[in-house]
Amino acid sequence: MASDGEAATSLQVLRRLDTGPRGLTEAEAAARLADLGENAPPLPHTASWPLRCARALRDPFTAVLLTLGLVSALVASWGTAVVILALVAVSCGLRAAGEHRADRSLAALRELVAGTATVLRRAGADAEPRAREVPVTELVPGDVVRLGPGDLVPADVRLLRARGLTVHQAVLTGESAPVAKAPVDAPAVADADGAAGAADAGPFQEPYLCFQGSGVASGSATAVVVETGERTRFAAAQGVAGGRREASAFDRSVHGISWVLIRFMLLTPPLVLMANAALRGRGLETLPFAVAVAVGLTPEMLPVIVTTCLARGAALLARAHQVVVRRLPALHDLGAVDVLCLDKTGTLTQDRPVVARALGPGGDDDPEVLRWAAVGAWWTLQLAELPAPDALDEALLSAAGPVGEEYDGVGAVPFDPERRTATAVVAGTLGTHLLVTRGAAEDVLDRCDLEPAARERLLALAAREAGAGLRVLGVATAPRPSRTRPYTAADEHGLTFRGLVTFRDALAPGAAEALRTLTGLGVTVRVLTGDHPSTAARACRDLGLAADRVTVAGDPLDLDADVVARCTPEDKARIVAGLRAAGHTVGFLGDGVNDVPALRAADVGIAPRTAVDLARETADVVLAEKDLGAIGHAVTAGRHSSANIASYLRVTLSSNLGNVIAMLAAGLLLPFLPMLPVQVLAQNLCFDAAQLAFAHDRPGPAALRRPTVLRPRAFLRFITGFGVLNAVADLATFGVLALALRGPDALDDQAVFHSAWFTENLLTQALVMFVLRGGTRPGPVGRAAAALAAVGLLLPPGPLGAALGMTGLPPAYHLLLAAVLGLYALALRAVRARHDRR
């Protein structure tokens, strides 16, 4: 729609749209609606159940498990195939169910932005136009609509007539102050109150255009619709949102670990086959064992445990704090967030000003200035027949209390964005009227009788207050002889300057405490706003948030700045992407169309329920309210889930790696397989069942105090070190058994060896679960480890053990195993303590 506002006059726009000030006929509107479609952005596609399940197979471990299951079926290892494919089905089902619940919860929170609009329509070409309400979806280009205070702009429109019109564009630009609009092709006027730093010219700042999604703050207007539906600037962000999203922190970390292990797993079966064929003359008969060893390295329960941990955390958040996690991995990303970027307006501050100070001409506090300003606001509201006070007048009346009624009102000259003042006239002493004028400080001073030096001093005072991030309102009065003729703007001259009233943005309730909580969690907060730098810095300082480094968006971007002001949507996205490229895990909280690119660029996008539809659909996490405190709860829940996932990965991968190394070595040294394939699978099944406890564990407080990040290199170093230690314990057991199995039981040596190693493996895995988990309380994981140890001791001598080819162990063997495990436990604790110190 850029071409509609830049050079064309209103008449040219009407001609191009083939319409006029009287609007379209019903027939014309119906034809255009059929041709152009409804005035609504495209709804996001909701994935079907089969598609959700298919998308779950993109997880690398899930895909590898599916491959191993199919390979097991091909070699007729049906037990292995059934177990693996069941795990794949459970994982896909859990993930699809979690996403379905999130979409259903979001649908329950969705609200319509606007229902109807007032439009001029004609029954026929010669009929008179009638104003009537029509659904917003039925608006078409060429329709003439009427706007009033409180209305939402239903489409992109070009103003034809306007009176005192200001609009809120926070959802589009992020600026907190209303923007003045006028039907003439003129430079953008400054804020109505002379606030510090009116919005710079740029996107959405054309004074003769109003955009879908903005709201009328004051005044009224008649406008012609120039764009609807997908062609509005409100919907244009859909194009930005439609690109392919970069991998999140969770995807990058898990995939980095996954592909290293997958390569090793894919190499294992051929290595086992070739080594056994070369050294032992065993060929394809070892294929089931080779597949079983590859499965042994695979963390089969990873998809299930990850999905269960995240689903439980998401369900708890939704139930306790009304936070909807739309994409389950986003909960892990929340736990890993170390930088949170957010807008100021509506997040740190409310969308309304409050009085900060009232200053006399000398710069001292003077409550009389506030009283006169409130008197003017009261009588302007009464006599100008305004439907409601604007934000500044409301703040004045709230701060001053009941004033104004002690005077008799005579007349009012309402606010005009071009002259930037408003005047109320009240009865003064006998035979006089008193003008009370308020508005932008420089415009009020221009209408006062002042010496040039005094005027410059007062302008400097106003500039100082504005530089401190305050919005400034000048107040002046003047007596006039009584008259019956109406007062006009021409009477605003020869005034006596009374002083200044300054305003600051009302701080959001609980924001200061929530920021302290986030800082305590190790999360750095960065403010990216479309507002003026000093206004944003002032709000940050009032909340106790660091604002030592305040910059204006531009090239190059300052990624270390605490506050970046004058941000365009592209600036926000670039800053978020830059922080991610620098190694940070970034969360972004936004609610407007201008926030959509940044929501997509972040590792986790967060939006409140009241956000515009597009921002809410783009976000990964939806808050019931725009409450920073809820983000603190979400971060803690994410760290809770992430800590359990990290503990599971540390335990299972280090244990599995050690077992596989020992299994490969034993397979080459022994004249028989170190463990039958069915025994390997039974051992894996027992270990996997025990590890389900990680989904229900409660990590220690230390795990919740800092961002939880799975760094692949550090993680692989951890599991390699502990895996080698586990392999040493396994090989020590192998050596002890090799020396001990020489006697009258030689015919049973193979069954005894299998039984002893089966028991030792489960006992070492139980030790690893208990020691590497961390924390002081045993919890569910401690109980699961004890149960796993009991299975390792009791299963071989039982009937199930006999069916698996195992036998009971003599007491002497238990003593040997106890000695090996005792030394292993001491070594495990020593290495864990050294690791924690590092």
PDB file of C-alpha atoms in Angstrom, residues 135-336:
ATOM      1  CA  PRO A 135     -18.757  -7.467   9.925  1.00  0.00           C
ATOM      2  CA  VAL A 136     -15.141  -6.456   9.503  1.00  0.00           C
ATOM      3  CA  THR A 137     -14.606  -9.450   7.236  1.00  0.00           C
ATOM      4  CA  GLU A 138     -17.018  -7.906   4.682  1.00  0.00           C
ATOM      5  CA  LEU A 139     -15.065  -4.671   4.180  1.00  0.00           C
ATOM      6  CA  VAL A 140     -13.585  -4.126   0.710  1.00  0.00           C
ATOM      7  CA  PRO A 141     -11.274  -1.506  -0.841  1.00  0.00           C
ATOM      8  CA  GLY A 142     -13.338   1.564  -1.666  1.00  0.00           C
ATOM      9  CA  ASP A 143     -15.577   1.318   1.401  1.00  0.00           C
ATOM     10  CA  VAL A 144     -15.893   4.550   3.390  1.00  0.00           C
ATOM     11  CA  VAL A 145     -15.748   3.921   7.143  1.00  0.00           C
ATOM     12  CA  ARG A 146     -16.188   6.073  10.220  1.00  0.00           C
ATOM     13  CA  LEU A 147     -13.850   5.901  13.191  1.00  0.00           C
ATOM     14  CA  GLY A 148     -14.356   7.119  16.745  1.00  0.00           C
ATOM     15  CA  PRO A 149     -12.638   6.850  20.144  1.00  0.00           C
ATOM     16  CA  GLY A 150     -12.107   3.235  21.177  1.00  0.00           C
ATOM     17  CA  ASP A 151     -12.584   1.838  17.666  1.00  0.00           C
ATOM     18  CA  LEU A 152     -10.092  -0.574  16.174  1.00  0.00           C
ATOM     19  CA  VAL A 153      -9.018   0.360  12.667  1.00  0.00           C
ATOM     20  CA  PRO A 154     -10.575  -2.479  10.625  1.00  0.00           C
ATOM     21  CA  ALA A 155      -8.327  -2.247   7.523  1.00  0.00           C
ATOM     22  CA  ASP A 156      -5.636  -0.045   6.011  1.00  0.00           C
ATOM     23  CA  VAL A 157      -7.392   3.287   5.347  1.00  0.00           C
ATOM     24  CA  ARG A 158      -6.642   6.714   3.873  1.00  0.00           C
ATOM     25  CA  LEU A 159      -8.122   9.593   5.894  1.00  0.00           C
ATOM     26  CA  LEU A 160     -10.652  11.826   4.153  1.00  0.00           C
ATOM     27  CA  ARG A 161     -11.695  13.925   7.141  1.00  0.00           C
ATOM     28  CA  ALA A 162     -10.444  13.916  10.738  1.00  0.00           C
ATOM     29  CA  ARG A 163     -10.953  15.926  13.891  1.00  0.00           C
ATOM     30  CA  GLY A 164      -8.405  15.654  16.711  1.00  0.00           C
ATOM     31  CA  LEU A 165      -7.527  12.127  15.627  1.00  0.00           C
ATOM     32  CA  THR A 166      -4.796  10.216  17.476  1.00  0.00           C
ATOM     33  CA  VAL A 167      -4.250   6.472  17.256  1.00  0.00           C
ATOM     34  CA  HIS A 168      -2.397   3.878  19.286  1.00  0.00           C
ATOM     35  CA  GLN A 169       0.005   1.935  17.066  1.00  0.00           C
ATOM     36  CA  ALA A 170       1.782  -0.036  19.793  1.00  0.00           C
ATOM     37  CA  VAL A 171       0.917  -3.398  18.226  1.00  0.00           C
ATOM     38  CA  LEU A 172       2.523  -2.211  14.994  1.00  0.00           C
ATOM     39  CA  THR A 173       5.448  -0.051  16.110  1.00  0.00           C
ATOM     40  CA  GLY A 174       5.895  -0.573  19.861  1.00  0.00           C
ATOM     41  CA  GLU A 175       5.669   3.166  20.660  1.00  0.00           C
ATOM     42  CA  SER A 176       3.623   3.913  23.755  1.00  0.00           C
ATOM     43  CA  ALA A 177       2.348   7.417  22.920  1.00  0.00           C
ATOM     44  CA  PRO A 178      -0.615   7.886  20.579  1.00  0.00           C
ATOM     45  CA  VAL A 179       0.262   9.207  17.115  1.00  0.00           C
ATOM     46  CA  ALA A 180      -1.533  12.202  15.641  1.00  0.00           C
ATOM     47  CA  LYS A 181      -3.146  11.663  12.243  1.00  0.00           C
ATOM     48  CA  ALA A 182      -4.487  14.185   9.725  1.00  0.00           C
ATOM     49  CA  PRO A 183      -6.072  13.840   6.269  1.00  0.00           C
ATOM     50  CA  VAL A 184      -3.609  16.180   4.555  1.00  0.00           C
ATOM     51  CA  ASP A 185      -0.393  15.036   2.893  1.00  0.00           C
ATOM     52  CA  ALA A 186       1.799  16.739   5.491  1.00  0.00           C
ATOM     53  CA  PRO A 187       4.828  15.859   7.643  1.00  0.00           C
ATOM     54  CA  ALA A 188       4.040  13.794  10.708  1.00  0.00           C
ATOM     55  CA  VAL A 189       3.149  15.952  13.699  1.00  0.00           C
ATOM     56  CA  ALA A 190       4.720  15.420  17.084  1.00  0.00           C
ATOM     57  CA  ASP A 191       3.076  13.775  20.062  1.00  0.00           C
ATOM     58  CA  ALA A 192       0.076  15.575  21.410  1.00  0.00           C
ATOM     59  CA  ASP A 193       1.658  16.210  24.775  1.00  0.00           C
ATOM     60  CA  GLY A 194       5.105  17.258  23.650  1.00  0.00           C
ATOM     61  CA  ALA A 195       6.482  14.000  24.939  1.00  0.00           C
ATOM     62  CA  ALA A 196      10.133  13.301  24.819  1.00  0.00           C
ATOM     63  CA  GLY A 197      10.938  12.121  21.346  1.00  0.00           C
ATOM     64  CA  ALA A 198       7.921  11.772  19.127  1.00  0.00           C
ATOM     65  CA  ALA A 199       8.150   8.787  16.870  1.00  0.00           C
ATOM     66  CA  ASP A 200      10.558   9.171  14.008  1.00  0.00           C
ATOM     67  CA  ALA A 201       9.196   9.021  10.512  1.00  0.00           C
ATOM     68  CA  GLY A 202       9.303   5.531   9.155  1.00  0.00           C
ATOM     69  CA  PRO A 203       7.037   2.528   8.628  1.00  0.00           C
ATOM     70  CA  PHE A 204       3.482   3.201   9.828  1.00  0.00           C
ATOM     71  CA  GLN A 205       4.235   6.918  10.407  1.00  0.00           C
ATOM     72  CA  GLU A 206       2.419   8.407   7.388  1.00  0.00           C
ATOM     73  CA  PRO A 207       0.039  10.955   8.992  1.00  0.00           C
ATOM     74  CA  TYR A 208      -2.754  10.433   6.445  1.00  0.00           C
ATOM     75  CA  LEU A 209      -2.873   6.623   6.764  1.00  0.00           C
ATOM     76  CA  CYS A 210      -4.251   4.454   9.554  1.00  0.00           C
ATOM     77  CA  PHE A 211      -3.461   0.767   9.689  1.00  0.00           C
ATOM     78  CA  GLN A 212      -5.354  -2.355  10.610  1.00  0.00           C
ATOM     79  CA  GLY A 213      -4.623  -3.372  14.190  1.00  0.00           C
ATOM     80  CA  SER A 214      -4.204   0.166  15.554  1.00  0.00           C
ATOM     81  CA  GLY A 215      -6.797   1.731  17.851  1.00  0.00           C
ATOM     82  CA  VAL A 216      -8.348   5.212  17.936  1.00  0.00           C
ATOM     83  CA  ALA A 217      -7.247   7.035  21.097  1.00  0.00           C
ATOM     84  CA  SER A 218      -9.120  10.297  20.542  1.00  0.00           C
ATOM     85  CA  GLY A 219     -10.973  12.231  17.891  1.00  0.00           C
ATOM     86  CA  SER A 220     -13.005  11.018  14.966  1.00  0.00           C
ATOM     87  CA  ALA A 221     -12.459  10.442  11.271  1.00  0.00           C
ATOM     88  CA  THR A 222     -13.947   9.363   7.982  1.00  0.00           C
ATOM     89  CA  ALA A 223     -11.645   7.249   5.826  1.00  0.00           C
ATOM     90  CA  VAL A 224     -11.620   5.153   2.693  1.00  0.00           C
ATOM     91  CA  VAL A 225     -10.448   1.543   2.816  1.00  0.00           C
ATOM     92  CA  VAL A 226      -7.436   1.050   0.545  1.00  0.00           C
ATOM     93  CA  GLU A 227      -6.295  -2.487   1.470  1.00  0.00           C
ATOM     94  CA  THR A 228      -7.936  -5.471   3.142  1.00  0.00           C
ATOM     95  CA  GLY A 229      -7.093  -9.032   4.141  1.00  0.00           C
ATOM     96  CA  GLU A 230      -3.667 -10.348   3.211  1.00  0.00           C
ATOM     97  CA  ARG A 231      -2.755  -7.065   1.514  1.00  0.00           C
ATOM     98  CA  THR A 232      -2.765  -4.949   4.686  1.00  0.00           C
ATOM     99  CA  ARG A 233       0.467  -4.074   6.458  1.00  0.00           C
ATOM    100  CA  PHE A 234      -0.932  -5.860   9.495  1.00  0.00           C
ATOM    101  CA  ALA A 235      -0.984  -9.094   7.498  1.00  0.00           C
ATOM    102  CA  ALA A 236       2.251  -8.354   5.625  1.00  0.00           C
ATOM    103  CA  ALA A 237       4.177  -9.667   8.613  1.00  0.00           C
ATOM    104  CA  GLN A 238       2.755 -13.059   7.660  1.00  0.00           C
ATOM    105  CA  GLY A 239       5.285 -13.064   4.838  1.00  0.00           C
ATOM    106  CA  VAL A 240       8.071 -12.494   7.356  1.00  0.00           C
ATOM    107  CA  ALA A 241       6.636 -15.228   9.526  1.00  0.00           C
ATOM    108  CA  GLY A 242       6.309 -17.667   6.692  1.00  0.00           C
ATOM    109  CA  GLY A 243       9.996 -18.433   6.208  1.00  0.00           C
ATOM    110  CA  ARG A 244      11.726 -21.500   7.514  1.00  0.00           C
ATOM    111  CA  ARG A 245      12.548 -21.160  11.189  1.00  0.00           C
ATOM    112  CA  GLU A 246      16.092 -21.757  12.361  1.00  0.00           C
ATOM    113  CA  ALA A 247      16.816 -24.655  14.680  1.00  0.00           C
ATOM    114  CA  SER A 248      16.221 -23.830  18.350  1.00  0.00           C
ATOM    115  CA  ALA A 249      18.695 -24.353  21.197  1.00  0.00           C
ATOM    116  CA  PHE A 250      17.081 -27.695  22.022  1.00  0.00           C
ATOM    117  CA  ASP A 251      17.238 -28.897  18.415  1.00  0.00           C
ATOM    118  CA  ARG A 252      20.849 -27.802  18.000  1.00  0.00           C
ATOM    119  CA  SER A 253      22.082 -29.411  21.212  1.00  0.00           C
ATOM    120  CA  VAL A 254      20.186 -32.716  20.960  1.00  0.00           C
ATOM    121  CA  HIS A 255      20.923 -33.086  17.264  1.00  0.00           C
ATOM    122  CA  GLY A 256      24.600 -32.351  17.853  1.00  0.00           C
ATOM    123  CA  ILE A 257      24.816 -35.155  20.421  1.00  0.00           C
ATOM    124  CA  SER A 258      22.569 -37.414  18.387  1.00  0.00           C
ATOM    125  CA  TRP A 259      24.518 -37.408  15.159  1.00  0.00           C
ATOM    126  CA  VAL A 260      27.825 -38.237  16.835  1.00  0.00           C
ATOM    127  CA  LEU A 261      26.222 -41.251  18.502  1.00  0.00           C
ATOM    128  CA  ILE A 262      24.333 -42.210  15.359  1.00  0.00           C
ATOM    129  CA  ARG A 263      27.571 -42.388  13.375  1.00  0.00           C
ATOM    130  CA  PHE A 264      29.055 -44.636  16.050  1.00  0.00           C
ATOM    131  CA  MET A 265      25.934 -46.802  16.103  1.00  0.00           C
ATOM    132  CA  LEU A 266      25.961 -47.205  12.328  1.00  0.00           C
ATOM    133  CA  LEU A 267      29.596 -48.318  12.456  1.00  0.00           C
ATOM    134  CA  THR A 268      29.055 -50.832  15.262  1.00  0.00           C
ATOM    135  CA  PRO A 269      27.233 -53.694  13.434  1.00  0.00           C
ATOM    136  CA  PRO A 270      29.679 -53.893  10.513  1.00  0.00           C
ATOM    137  CA  LEU A 271      32.660 -53.719  12.888  1.00  0.00           C
ATOM    138  CA  VAL A 272      31.254 -56.538  15.026  1.00  0.00           C
ATOM    139  CA  LEU A 273      30.526 -58.672  11.949  1.00  0.00           C
ATOM    140  CA  MET A 274      33.945 -58.129  10.383  1.00  0.00           C
ATOM    141  CA  ALA A 275      35.867 -58.653  13.616  1.00  0.00           C
ATOM    142  CA  ASN A 276      34.010 -61.867  14.477  1.00  0.00           C
ATOM    143  CA  ALA A 277      34.385 -63.158  10.940  1.00  0.00           C
ATOM    144  CA  ALA A 278      38.127 -62.428  10.893  1.00  0.00           C
ATOM    145  CA  LEU A 279      39.056 -63.590  14.390  1.00  0.00           C
ATOM    146  CA  ARG A 280      36.441 -66.166  15.282  1.00  0.00           C
ATOM    147  CA  GLY A 281      35.149 -67.393  11.946  1.00  0.00           C
ATOM    148  CA  ARG A 282      31.636 -66.320  12.899  1.00  0.00           C
ATOM    149  CA  GLY A 283      29.765 -64.593  10.116  1.00  0.00           C
ATOM    150  CA  LEU A 284      26.098 -63.690   9.694  1.00  0.00           C
ATOM    151  CA  GLU A 285      25.124 -65.713  12.779  1.00  0.00           C
ATOM    152  CA  THR A 286      26.465 -62.790  14.831  1.00  0.00           C
ATOM    153  CA  LEU A 287      24.194 -60.274  13.051  1.00  0.00           C
ATOM    154  CA  PRO A 288      21.472 -60.402  15.765  1.00  0.00           C
ATOM    155  CA  PHE A 289      24.188 -59.830  18.375  1.00  0.00           C
ATOM    156  CA  ALA A 290      25.612 -56.919  16.343  1.00  0.00           C
ATOM    157  CA  VAL A 291      22.163 -55.324  16.062  1.00  0.00           C
ATOM    158  CA  ALA A 292      21.613 -55.896  19.793  1.00  0.00           C
ATOM    159  CA  VAL A 293      24.925 -54.146  20.568  1.00  0.00           C
ATOM    160  CA  ALA A 294      23.891 -51.164  18.377  1.00  0.00           C
ATOM    161  CA  VAL A 295      20.567 -51.041  20.193  1.00  0.00           C
ATOM    162  CA  GLY A 296      22.500 -51.213  23.448  1.00  0.00           C
ATOM    163  CA  LEU A 297      24.266 -47.970  22.581  1.00  0.00           C
ATOM    164  CA  THR A 298      21.023 -46.279  21.584  1.00  0.00           C
ATOM    165  CA  PRO A 299      19.227 -44.280  24.280  1.00  0.00           C
ATOM    166  CA  GLU A 300      15.941 -45.921  23.242  1.00  0.00           C
ATOM    167  CA  MET A 301      13.929 -44.071  25.844  1.00  0.00           C
ATOM    168  CA  LEU A 302      15.228 -40.636  24.846  1.00  0.00           C
ATOM    169  CA  PRO A 303      12.191 -39.654  22.733  1.00  0.00           C
ATOM    170  CA  VAL A 304       9.813 -41.006  25.367  1.00  0.00           C
ATOM    171  CA  ILE A 305      11.585 -39.414  28.325  1.00  0.00           C
ATOM    172  CA  VAL A 306      12.116 -36.092  26.554  1.00  0.00           C
ATOM    173  CA  THR A 307       8.484 -35.934  25.500  1.00  0.00           C
ATOM    174  CA  THR A 308       7.229 -37.062  28.914  1.00  0.00           C
ATOM    175  CA  CYS A 309       9.403 -34.556  30.801  1.00  0.00           C
ATOM    176  CA  LEU A 310       8.362 -31.699  28.556  1.00  0.00           C
ATOM    177  CA  ALA A 311       4.693 -32.730  28.468  1.00  0.00           C
ATOM    178  CA  ARG A 312       4.518 -32.979  32.270  1.00  0.00           C
ATOM    179  CA  GLY A 313       6.190 -29.592  32.635  1.00  0.00           C
ATOM    180  CA  ALA A 314       3.878 -28.038  30.042  1.00  0.00           C
ATOM    181  CA  ALA A 315       0.793 -29.506  31.700  1.00  0.00           C
ATOM    182  CA  LEU A 316       1.895 -28.168  35.100  1.00  0.00           C
ATOM    183  CA  LEU A 317       2.512 -24.707  33.648  1.00  0.00           C
ATOM    184  CA  ALA A 318      -0.891 -24.627  31.974  1.00  0.00           C
ATOM    185  CA  ARG A 319      -2.653 -25.800  35.113  1.00  0.00           C
ATOM    186  CA  ALA A 320      -0.830 -23.706  37.715  1.00  0.00           C
ATOM    187  CA  HIS A 321       0.143 -20.546  35.810  1.00  0.00           C
ATOM    188  CA  GLN A 322      -2.030 -20.508  32.646  1.00  0.00           C
ATOM    189  CA  VAL A 323       1.034 -20.710  30.401  1.00  0.00           C
ATOM    190  CA  VAL A 324       0.439 -22.652  27.178  1.00  0.00           C
ATOM    191  CA  VAL A 325       3.503 -24.276  25.591  1.00  0.00           C
ATOM    192  CA  ARG A 326       2.610 -24.702  21.909  1.00  0.00           C
ATOM    193  CA  ARG A 327       5.841 -26.436  20.879  1.00  0.00           C
ATOM    194  CA  LEU A 328       7.117 -28.888  23.501  1.00  0.00           C
ATOM    195  CA  PRO A 329      10.869 -28.411  22.850  1.00  0.00           C
ATOM    196  CA  ALA A 330      10.310 -24.710  23.606  1.00  0.00           C
ATOM    197  CA  LEU A 331      10.019 -25.663  27.284  1.00  0.00           C
ATOM    198  CA  HIS A 332      13.626 -26.885  27.216  1.00  0.00           C
ATOM    199  CA  ASP A 333      14.617 -23.704  25.382  1.00  0.00           C
ATOM    200  CA  LEU A 334      13.025 -21.675  28.175  1.00  0.00           C
ATOM    201  CA  GLY A 335      15.239 -23.482  30.668  1.00  0.00           C
ATOM    202  CA  ALA A 336      18.292 -22.654  28.537  1.00  0.00           C
TER     203      ALA A 336
END
